[in-house]
Coordinates of C-alpha atoms and ligand atoms in Angstrom, one line a residue:
X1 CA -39.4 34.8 34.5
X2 CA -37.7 32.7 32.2
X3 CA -33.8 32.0 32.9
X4 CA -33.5 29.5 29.8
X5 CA -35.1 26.7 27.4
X6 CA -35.0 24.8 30.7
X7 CA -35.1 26.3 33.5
X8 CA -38.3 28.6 34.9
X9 CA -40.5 29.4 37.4
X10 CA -43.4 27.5 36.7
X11 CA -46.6 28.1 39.3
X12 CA -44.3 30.0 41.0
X13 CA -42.0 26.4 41.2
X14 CA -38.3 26.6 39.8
X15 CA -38.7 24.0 37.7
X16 CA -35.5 22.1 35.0
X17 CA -38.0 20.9 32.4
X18 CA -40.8 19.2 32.9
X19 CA -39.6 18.5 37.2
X20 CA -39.9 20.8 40.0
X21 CA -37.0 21.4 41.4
X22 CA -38.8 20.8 44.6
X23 CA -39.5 17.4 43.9
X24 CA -36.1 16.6 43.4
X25 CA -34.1 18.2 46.1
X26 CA -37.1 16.6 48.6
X27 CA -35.8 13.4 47.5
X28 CA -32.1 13.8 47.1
X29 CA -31.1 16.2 50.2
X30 CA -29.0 19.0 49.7
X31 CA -26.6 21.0 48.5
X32 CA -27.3 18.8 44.9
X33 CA -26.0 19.6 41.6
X34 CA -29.5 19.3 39.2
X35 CA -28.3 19.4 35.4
X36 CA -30.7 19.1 32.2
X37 CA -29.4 16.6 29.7
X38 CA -31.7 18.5 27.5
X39 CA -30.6 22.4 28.1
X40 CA -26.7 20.5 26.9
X41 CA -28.0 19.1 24.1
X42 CA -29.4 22.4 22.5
X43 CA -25.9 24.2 24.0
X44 CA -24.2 21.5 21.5
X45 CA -26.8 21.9 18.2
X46 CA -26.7 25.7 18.7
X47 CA -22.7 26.0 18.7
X48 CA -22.7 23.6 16.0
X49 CA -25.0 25.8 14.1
X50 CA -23.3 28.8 14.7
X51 CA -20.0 27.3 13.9
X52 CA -21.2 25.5 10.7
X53 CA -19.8 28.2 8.3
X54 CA -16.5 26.9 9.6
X55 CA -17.7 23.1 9.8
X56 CA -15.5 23.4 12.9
X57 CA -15.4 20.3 14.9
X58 CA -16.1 20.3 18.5
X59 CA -14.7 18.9 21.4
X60 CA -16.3 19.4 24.5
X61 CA -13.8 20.7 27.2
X62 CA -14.0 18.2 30.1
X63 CA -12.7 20.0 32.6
X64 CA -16.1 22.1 32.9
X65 CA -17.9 19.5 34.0
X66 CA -16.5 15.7 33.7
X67 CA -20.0 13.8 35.3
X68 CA -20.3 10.6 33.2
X69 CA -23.7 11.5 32.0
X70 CA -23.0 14.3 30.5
X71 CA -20.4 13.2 28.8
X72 CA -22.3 10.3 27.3
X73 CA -25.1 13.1 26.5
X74 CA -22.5 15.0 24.3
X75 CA -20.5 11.3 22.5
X76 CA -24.3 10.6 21.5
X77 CA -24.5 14.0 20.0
X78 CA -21.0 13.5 18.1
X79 CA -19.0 15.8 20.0
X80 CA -15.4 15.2 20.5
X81 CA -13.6 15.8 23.7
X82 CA -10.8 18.0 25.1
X83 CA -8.6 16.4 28.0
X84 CA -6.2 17.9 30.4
X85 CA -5.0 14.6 32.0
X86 CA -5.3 10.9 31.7
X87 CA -8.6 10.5 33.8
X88 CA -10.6 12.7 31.8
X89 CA -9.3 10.8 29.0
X90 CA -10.2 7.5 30.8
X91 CA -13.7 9.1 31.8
X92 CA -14.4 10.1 28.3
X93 CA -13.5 6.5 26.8
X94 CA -15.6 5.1 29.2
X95 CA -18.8 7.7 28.6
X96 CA -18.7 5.7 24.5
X97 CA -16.0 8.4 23.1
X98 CA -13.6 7.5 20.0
X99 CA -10.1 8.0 20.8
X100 CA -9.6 9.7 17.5
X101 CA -12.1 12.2 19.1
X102 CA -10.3 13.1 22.0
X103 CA -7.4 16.2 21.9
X104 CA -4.9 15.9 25.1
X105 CA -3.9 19.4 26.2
X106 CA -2.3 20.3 29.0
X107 CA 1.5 22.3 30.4
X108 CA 2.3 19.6 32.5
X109 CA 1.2 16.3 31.0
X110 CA 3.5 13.2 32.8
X111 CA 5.0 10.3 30.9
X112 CA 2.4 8.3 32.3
X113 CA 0.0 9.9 30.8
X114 CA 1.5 10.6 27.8
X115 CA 2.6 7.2 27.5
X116 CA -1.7 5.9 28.6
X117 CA -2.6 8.5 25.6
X118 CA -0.4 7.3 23.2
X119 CA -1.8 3.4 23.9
X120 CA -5.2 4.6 23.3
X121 CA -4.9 6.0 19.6
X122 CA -6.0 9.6 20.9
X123 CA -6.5 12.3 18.1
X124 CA -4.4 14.7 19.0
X125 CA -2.1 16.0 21.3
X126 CA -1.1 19.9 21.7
X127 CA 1.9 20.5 23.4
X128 CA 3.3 22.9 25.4
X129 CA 6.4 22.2 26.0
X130 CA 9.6 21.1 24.3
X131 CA 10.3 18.2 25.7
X132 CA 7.0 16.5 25.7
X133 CA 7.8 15.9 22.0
X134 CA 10.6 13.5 22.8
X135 CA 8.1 11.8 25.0
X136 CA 5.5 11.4 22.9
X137 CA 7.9 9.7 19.9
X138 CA 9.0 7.7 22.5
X139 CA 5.9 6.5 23.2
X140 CA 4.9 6.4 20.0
X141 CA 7.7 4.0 19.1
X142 CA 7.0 1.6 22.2
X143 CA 3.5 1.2 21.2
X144 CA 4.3 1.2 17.5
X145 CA 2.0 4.6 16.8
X146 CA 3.1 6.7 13.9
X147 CA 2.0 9.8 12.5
X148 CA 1.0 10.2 16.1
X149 CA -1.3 14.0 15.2
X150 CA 0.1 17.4 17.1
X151 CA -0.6 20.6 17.3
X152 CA 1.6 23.1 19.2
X153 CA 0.1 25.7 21.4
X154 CA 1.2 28.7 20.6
X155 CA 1.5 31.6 23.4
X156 CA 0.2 34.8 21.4
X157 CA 0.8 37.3 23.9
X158 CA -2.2 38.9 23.9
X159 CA -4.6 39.7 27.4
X160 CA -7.5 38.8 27.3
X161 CA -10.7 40.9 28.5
X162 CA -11.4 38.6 31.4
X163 CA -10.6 37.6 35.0
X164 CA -6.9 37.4 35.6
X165 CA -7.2 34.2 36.9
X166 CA -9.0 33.0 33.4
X167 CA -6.0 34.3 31.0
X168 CA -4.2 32.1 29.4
X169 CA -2.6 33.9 26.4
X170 CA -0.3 36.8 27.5
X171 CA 3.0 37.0 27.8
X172 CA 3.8 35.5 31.1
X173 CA 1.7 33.3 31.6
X174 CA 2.9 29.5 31.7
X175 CA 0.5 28.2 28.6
X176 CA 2.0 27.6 25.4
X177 CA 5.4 27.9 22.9
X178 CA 6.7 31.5 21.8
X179 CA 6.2 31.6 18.6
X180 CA 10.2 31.4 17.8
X181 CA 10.2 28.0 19.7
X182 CA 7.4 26.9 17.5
X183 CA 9.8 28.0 14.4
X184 CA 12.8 26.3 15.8
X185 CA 10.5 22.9 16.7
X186 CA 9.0 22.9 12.9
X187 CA 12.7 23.9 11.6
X188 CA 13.7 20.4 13.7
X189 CA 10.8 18.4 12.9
X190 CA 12.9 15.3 11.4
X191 CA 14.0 14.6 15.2
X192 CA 11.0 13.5 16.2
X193 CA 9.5 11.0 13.2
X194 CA 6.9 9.4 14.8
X195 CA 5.2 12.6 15.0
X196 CA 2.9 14.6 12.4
X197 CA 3.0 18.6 12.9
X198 CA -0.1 19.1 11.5
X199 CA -2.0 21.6 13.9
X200 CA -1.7 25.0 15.7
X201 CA -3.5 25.8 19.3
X202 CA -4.7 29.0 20.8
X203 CA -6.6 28.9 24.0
X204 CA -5.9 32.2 25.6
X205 CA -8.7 31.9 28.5
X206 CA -12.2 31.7 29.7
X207 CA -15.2 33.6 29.7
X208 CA -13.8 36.0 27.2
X209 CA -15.4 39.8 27.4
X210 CA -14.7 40.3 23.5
X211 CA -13.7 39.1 20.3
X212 CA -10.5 41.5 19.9
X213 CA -7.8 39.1 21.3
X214 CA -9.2 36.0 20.0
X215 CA -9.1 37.8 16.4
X216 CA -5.1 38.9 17.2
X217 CA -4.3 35.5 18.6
X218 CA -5.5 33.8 15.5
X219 CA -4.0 36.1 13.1
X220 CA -0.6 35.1 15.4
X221 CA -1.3 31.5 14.7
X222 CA -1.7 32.3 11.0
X223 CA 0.9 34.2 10.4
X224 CA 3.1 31.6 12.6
X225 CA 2.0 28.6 9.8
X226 CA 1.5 30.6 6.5
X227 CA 4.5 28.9 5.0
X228 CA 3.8 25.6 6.7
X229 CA 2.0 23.3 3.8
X230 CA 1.8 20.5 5.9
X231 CA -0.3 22.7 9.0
X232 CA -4.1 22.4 7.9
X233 CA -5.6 22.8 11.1
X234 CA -6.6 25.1 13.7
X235 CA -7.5 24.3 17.1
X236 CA -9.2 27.7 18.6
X237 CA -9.9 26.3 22.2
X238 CA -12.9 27.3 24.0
X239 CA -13.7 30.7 26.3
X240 CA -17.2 31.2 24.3
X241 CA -18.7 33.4 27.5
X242 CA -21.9 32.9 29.0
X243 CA -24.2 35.2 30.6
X244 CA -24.2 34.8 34.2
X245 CA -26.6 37.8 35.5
X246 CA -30.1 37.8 34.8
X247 CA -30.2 41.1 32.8
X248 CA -27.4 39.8 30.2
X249 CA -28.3 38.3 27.3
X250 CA -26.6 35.2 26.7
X251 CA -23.7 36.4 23.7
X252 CA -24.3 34.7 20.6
X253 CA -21.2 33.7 18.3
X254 CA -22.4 34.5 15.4
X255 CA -20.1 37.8 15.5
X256 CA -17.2 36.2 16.2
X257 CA -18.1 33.2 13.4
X258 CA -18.1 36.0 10.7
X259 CA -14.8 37.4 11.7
X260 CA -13.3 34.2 11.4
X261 CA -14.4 32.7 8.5
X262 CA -12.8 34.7 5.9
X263 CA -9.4 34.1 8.1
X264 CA -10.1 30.4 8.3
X265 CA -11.0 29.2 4.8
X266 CA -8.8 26.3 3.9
X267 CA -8.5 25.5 7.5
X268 CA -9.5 22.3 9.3
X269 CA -11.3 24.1 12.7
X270 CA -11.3 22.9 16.0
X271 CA -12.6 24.5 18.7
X272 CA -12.9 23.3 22.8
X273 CA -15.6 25.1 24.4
X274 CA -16.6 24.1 28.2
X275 CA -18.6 27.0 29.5
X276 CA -20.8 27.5 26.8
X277 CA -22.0 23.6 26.5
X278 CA -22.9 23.2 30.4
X279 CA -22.5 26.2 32.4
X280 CA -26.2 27.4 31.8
X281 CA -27.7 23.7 32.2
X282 CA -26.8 23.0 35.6
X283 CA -28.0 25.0 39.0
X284 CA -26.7 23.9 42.8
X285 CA -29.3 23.6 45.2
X286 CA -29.4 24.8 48.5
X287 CA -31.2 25.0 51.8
X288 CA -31.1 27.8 54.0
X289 CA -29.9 26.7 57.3
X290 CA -29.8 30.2 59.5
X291 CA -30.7 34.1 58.6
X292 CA -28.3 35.5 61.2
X293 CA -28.9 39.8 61.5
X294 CA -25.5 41.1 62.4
X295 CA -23.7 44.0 62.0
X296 CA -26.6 45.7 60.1
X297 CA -26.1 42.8 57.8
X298 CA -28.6 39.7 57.0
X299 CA -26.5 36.9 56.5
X300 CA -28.4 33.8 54.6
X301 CA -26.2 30.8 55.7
X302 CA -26.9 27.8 53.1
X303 CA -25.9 24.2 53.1
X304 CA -23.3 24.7 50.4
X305 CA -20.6 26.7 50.2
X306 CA -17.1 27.6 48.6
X307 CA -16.5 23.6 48.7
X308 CA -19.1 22.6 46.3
X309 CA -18.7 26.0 44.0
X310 CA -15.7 27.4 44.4
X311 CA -16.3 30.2 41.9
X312 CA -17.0 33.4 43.8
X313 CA -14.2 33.0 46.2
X314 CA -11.3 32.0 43.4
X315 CA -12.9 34.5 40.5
X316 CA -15.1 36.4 42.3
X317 CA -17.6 35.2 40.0
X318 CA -21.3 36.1 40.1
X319 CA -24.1 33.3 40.5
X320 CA -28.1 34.1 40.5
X321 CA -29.6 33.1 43.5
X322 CA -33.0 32.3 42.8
X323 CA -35.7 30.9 45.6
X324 CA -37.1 27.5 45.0
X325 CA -40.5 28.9 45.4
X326 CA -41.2 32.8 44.5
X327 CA -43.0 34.9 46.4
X328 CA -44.2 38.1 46.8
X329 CA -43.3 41.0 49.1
X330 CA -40.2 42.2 50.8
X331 CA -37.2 41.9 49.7
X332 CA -34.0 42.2 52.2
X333 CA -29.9 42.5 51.0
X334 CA -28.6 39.2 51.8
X335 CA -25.5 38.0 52.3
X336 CA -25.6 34.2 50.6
X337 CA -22.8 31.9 53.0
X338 CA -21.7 28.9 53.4
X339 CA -20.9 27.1 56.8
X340 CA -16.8 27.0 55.9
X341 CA -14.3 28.6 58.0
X342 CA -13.2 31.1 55.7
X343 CA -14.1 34.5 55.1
X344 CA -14.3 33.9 51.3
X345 CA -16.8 31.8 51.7
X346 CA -19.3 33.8 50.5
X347 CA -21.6 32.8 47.6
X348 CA -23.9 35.6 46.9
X349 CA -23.0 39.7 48.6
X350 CA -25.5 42.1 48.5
X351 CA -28.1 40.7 47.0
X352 CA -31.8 41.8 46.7
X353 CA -33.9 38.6 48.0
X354 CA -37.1 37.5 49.2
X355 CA -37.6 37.3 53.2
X356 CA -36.3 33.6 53.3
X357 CA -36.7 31.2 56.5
X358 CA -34.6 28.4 57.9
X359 CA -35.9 25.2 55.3
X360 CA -36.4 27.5 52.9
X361 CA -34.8 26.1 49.4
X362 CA -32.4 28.1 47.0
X363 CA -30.7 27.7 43.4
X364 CA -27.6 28.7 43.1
X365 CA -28.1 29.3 38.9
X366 CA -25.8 28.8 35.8
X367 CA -23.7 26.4 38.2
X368 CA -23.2 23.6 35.1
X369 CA -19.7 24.4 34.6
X370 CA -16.4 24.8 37.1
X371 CA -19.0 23.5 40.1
X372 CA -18.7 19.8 40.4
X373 CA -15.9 19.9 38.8
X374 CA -13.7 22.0 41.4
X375 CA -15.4 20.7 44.6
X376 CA -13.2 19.7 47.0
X377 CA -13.8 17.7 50.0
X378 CA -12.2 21.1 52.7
X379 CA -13.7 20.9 56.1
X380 CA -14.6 16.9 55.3
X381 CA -17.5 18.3 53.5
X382 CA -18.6 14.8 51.5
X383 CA -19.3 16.1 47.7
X384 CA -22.9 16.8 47.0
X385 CA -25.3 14.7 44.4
X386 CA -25.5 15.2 41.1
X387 CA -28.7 14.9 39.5
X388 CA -29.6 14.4 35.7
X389 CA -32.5 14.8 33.7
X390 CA -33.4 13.2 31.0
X391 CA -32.9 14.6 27.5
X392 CA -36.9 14.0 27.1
X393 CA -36.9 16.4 30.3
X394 CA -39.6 13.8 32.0
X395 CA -37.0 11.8 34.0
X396 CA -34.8 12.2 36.5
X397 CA -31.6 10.3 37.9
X398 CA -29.2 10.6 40.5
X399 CA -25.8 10.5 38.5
X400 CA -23.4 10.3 41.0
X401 CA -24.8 9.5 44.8
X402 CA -23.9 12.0 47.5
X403 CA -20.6 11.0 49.0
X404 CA -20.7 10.0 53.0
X405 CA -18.7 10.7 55.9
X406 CA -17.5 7.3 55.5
X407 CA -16.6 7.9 52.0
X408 CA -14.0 10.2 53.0
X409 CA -11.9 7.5 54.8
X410 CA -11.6 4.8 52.3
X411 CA -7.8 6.1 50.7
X412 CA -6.4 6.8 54.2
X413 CA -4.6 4.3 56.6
X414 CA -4.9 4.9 60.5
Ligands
LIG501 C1 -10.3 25.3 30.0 C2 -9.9 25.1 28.6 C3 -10.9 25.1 27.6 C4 -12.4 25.4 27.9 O1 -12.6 26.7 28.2 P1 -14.1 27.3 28.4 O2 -13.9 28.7 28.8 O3 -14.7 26.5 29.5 O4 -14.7 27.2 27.1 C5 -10.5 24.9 26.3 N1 -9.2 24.6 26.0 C6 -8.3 24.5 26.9 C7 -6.9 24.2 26.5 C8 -8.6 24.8 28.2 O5 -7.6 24.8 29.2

């Protein structure tokens, strides 16, 4: 069974590349996030390829997965970088990115951080909110920036096809102008002179099930700038989907690329996918701690749970489970746990699996993106290891250790 480019069974071994999984999670302990370097890399030179009718530049999303070696992985490949606050900024100028490469978006961004991006020479910022233009110009004029690049995000109110939780772009949700503020700002522009309106923004959610509110939201954006000279660029924002279930095929753009093209000639394109660069490279690994039978139920309990992957309780989100080591035989419907006090906690229902033991190892699959990243530390759980490998797909690394026990004291006072 082949999942991806990267990741397959190989002797029966889940194997990223040219290492067993095995081999790694021996070493490192678990729950540990595994990523291929490589598997990101093609994720990158596909969407570029794809995209490359609209020579649309890309900036990675952060927020998906910030780990420091992926990041480098994607500023050696030339991608740009999408921030929602000033550590992702920080993390990204520290992984070898160009400021000019880096877009600061965001609904709540602070003076602080306004006033850190600003310092830096960042690319772009897309605003959401009135008022953060007076902050930027102010910035602007303490360090001396002009023509600091913006782009306002319009609100299209449309609904996208996806998880509630993952729409940005209807009507009531808290992203973005209305497109009569946006008229009104661009109508006002002269009060704000350190500041270039040159962009528009759309970003109306994640994982999107179709290409029908994308299409409306862009011909919003369109229709909001066609008599706005000065506006050469378009800023899409990510929520390429990826296929999460082993049947799917993963969706290719290309669909999507030829709707747009025709729209977007003339345009300067941007675009901010996270998912679809990382979700697909990275897997969490697990070991089965318990099979508990209750209530006509077989309950696998792992070693991670809703505090290193968060999806399937806040989205109800599906993950693969997939054994370390496949083997024949029964299968049983499991219930895949975690050991945290809350019924949520639930990684994996009803799900057809081999007979597993206690020891036994699992894979939590397509785990790349919105894993690490949303871990939190609930029950003083320390965060799990991330593991890289290499782009050559020989090597491996630990990227970031496992945190300790200890760890989890260091900002408090007794
Ligand atoms: C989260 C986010 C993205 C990335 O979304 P994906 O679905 O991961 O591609 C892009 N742009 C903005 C503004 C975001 O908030």
């Amino acid at each position: 069974m082949v999942f991806n480019s990267s990741i397959r069974y190989v002797d029966d071994s889940l194997a990223i590349d040219n290492i067993k999984l095995d081999t790694i999670a021996r070493a490192v302990g678990t729950p540990a996030y595994i990523y291929s370097l490589k598997r990101v890399g093609e994720n990158y030179a596909g969407l570029r390829a794809a995209f490359a009718p609209l020579q649309a530049r890309i900036h990675y999303s952060v927020k998906a997965n910030s780990s420091l070696a992926i990041l480098q992985t994607l500023a050696g490949a030339g991608a740009g970088f999408d921030c929602v606050s000033a550590g992702e900024i920080d993390r990204c100028l520290r992984a070898g990115a160009c400021a000019n490469d880096i877009v600061f978006a965001g609904v709540g961004k602070t003076r602080a951080e306004i006033a850190f991006a600003v310092a830096k020479g960042i690319g772009w910022f897309n605003v959401e909110n009135l008022a953060e233009l007076r902050y930027i110009n102010e910035c602007a004029v303490d360090a001396g920036a002009d023509a600091v690049k913006v782009a306002l995000r319009l609100n299209p109110q449309v609904t996208a096809n996806t998880h509630p939780f993952m729409a940005t772009g209807h009507g009531a949700a808290k992203f973005g102008l209305t497109a009569a503020v946006i008229r009104d700002i661009l109508a006002r522009r002269n009060e704000w002179p350190q500041l270039e309106f040159a962009g528009v923004h759309i970003h109306i959610g994640s994982q999107l099930g179709d290409t029908a509110a994308t299409l409306s939201a862009l011909d919003a954006a369109l229709n909001l700038i066609a008599d706005q000279p000065g506006i050469r660029t378009v800023n899409l924002g990510g929520g390429l989907p990826v296929a999460y279930h082993f049947d799917d095929a993963a969706p290719s753009p290309e669909g999507l690329v030829n709707e747009l093209a025709p729209r977007l000639k003339g345009y300067e394109v941007l675009l901010e996918p996270g998912r679809s660069l990382v979700a697909d490279a990275g897997l969490l690994v697990a070991e089965l701690l318990y099979v508990k039978r209750q209530a006509g139920q077989v309950f696998y309990i792992i070693d991670a749970s809703m505090a290193e992957l968060i999806r399937p309780a806040l989205y109800d989100a599906h993950h693969e489970v997939a054994p370390l080591r496949k083997t024949k035989g029964e299968t049983v419907t499991a219930q895949v746990v975690g050991p945290v006090c809350e019924s949520a906690d639930v990684l994996a229902r009803d799900r057809q699996l081999p007979a597993l033991g206690a020891g036994d190892l699992v894979a939590l699959m397509t785990a790349g993106a919105y894993g690490m990243s949303m871990a939190s530390n609930y029950n003083a759980r320390p965060r799990p290891a991330e593991v890289v490998v290499s782009e050559a797909g020989e090597g491996w690394r630990i990227s970031r250790r496992r945190e300790t026990v200890g760890d989890l004291y260091r900002m408090e006072s007794k």
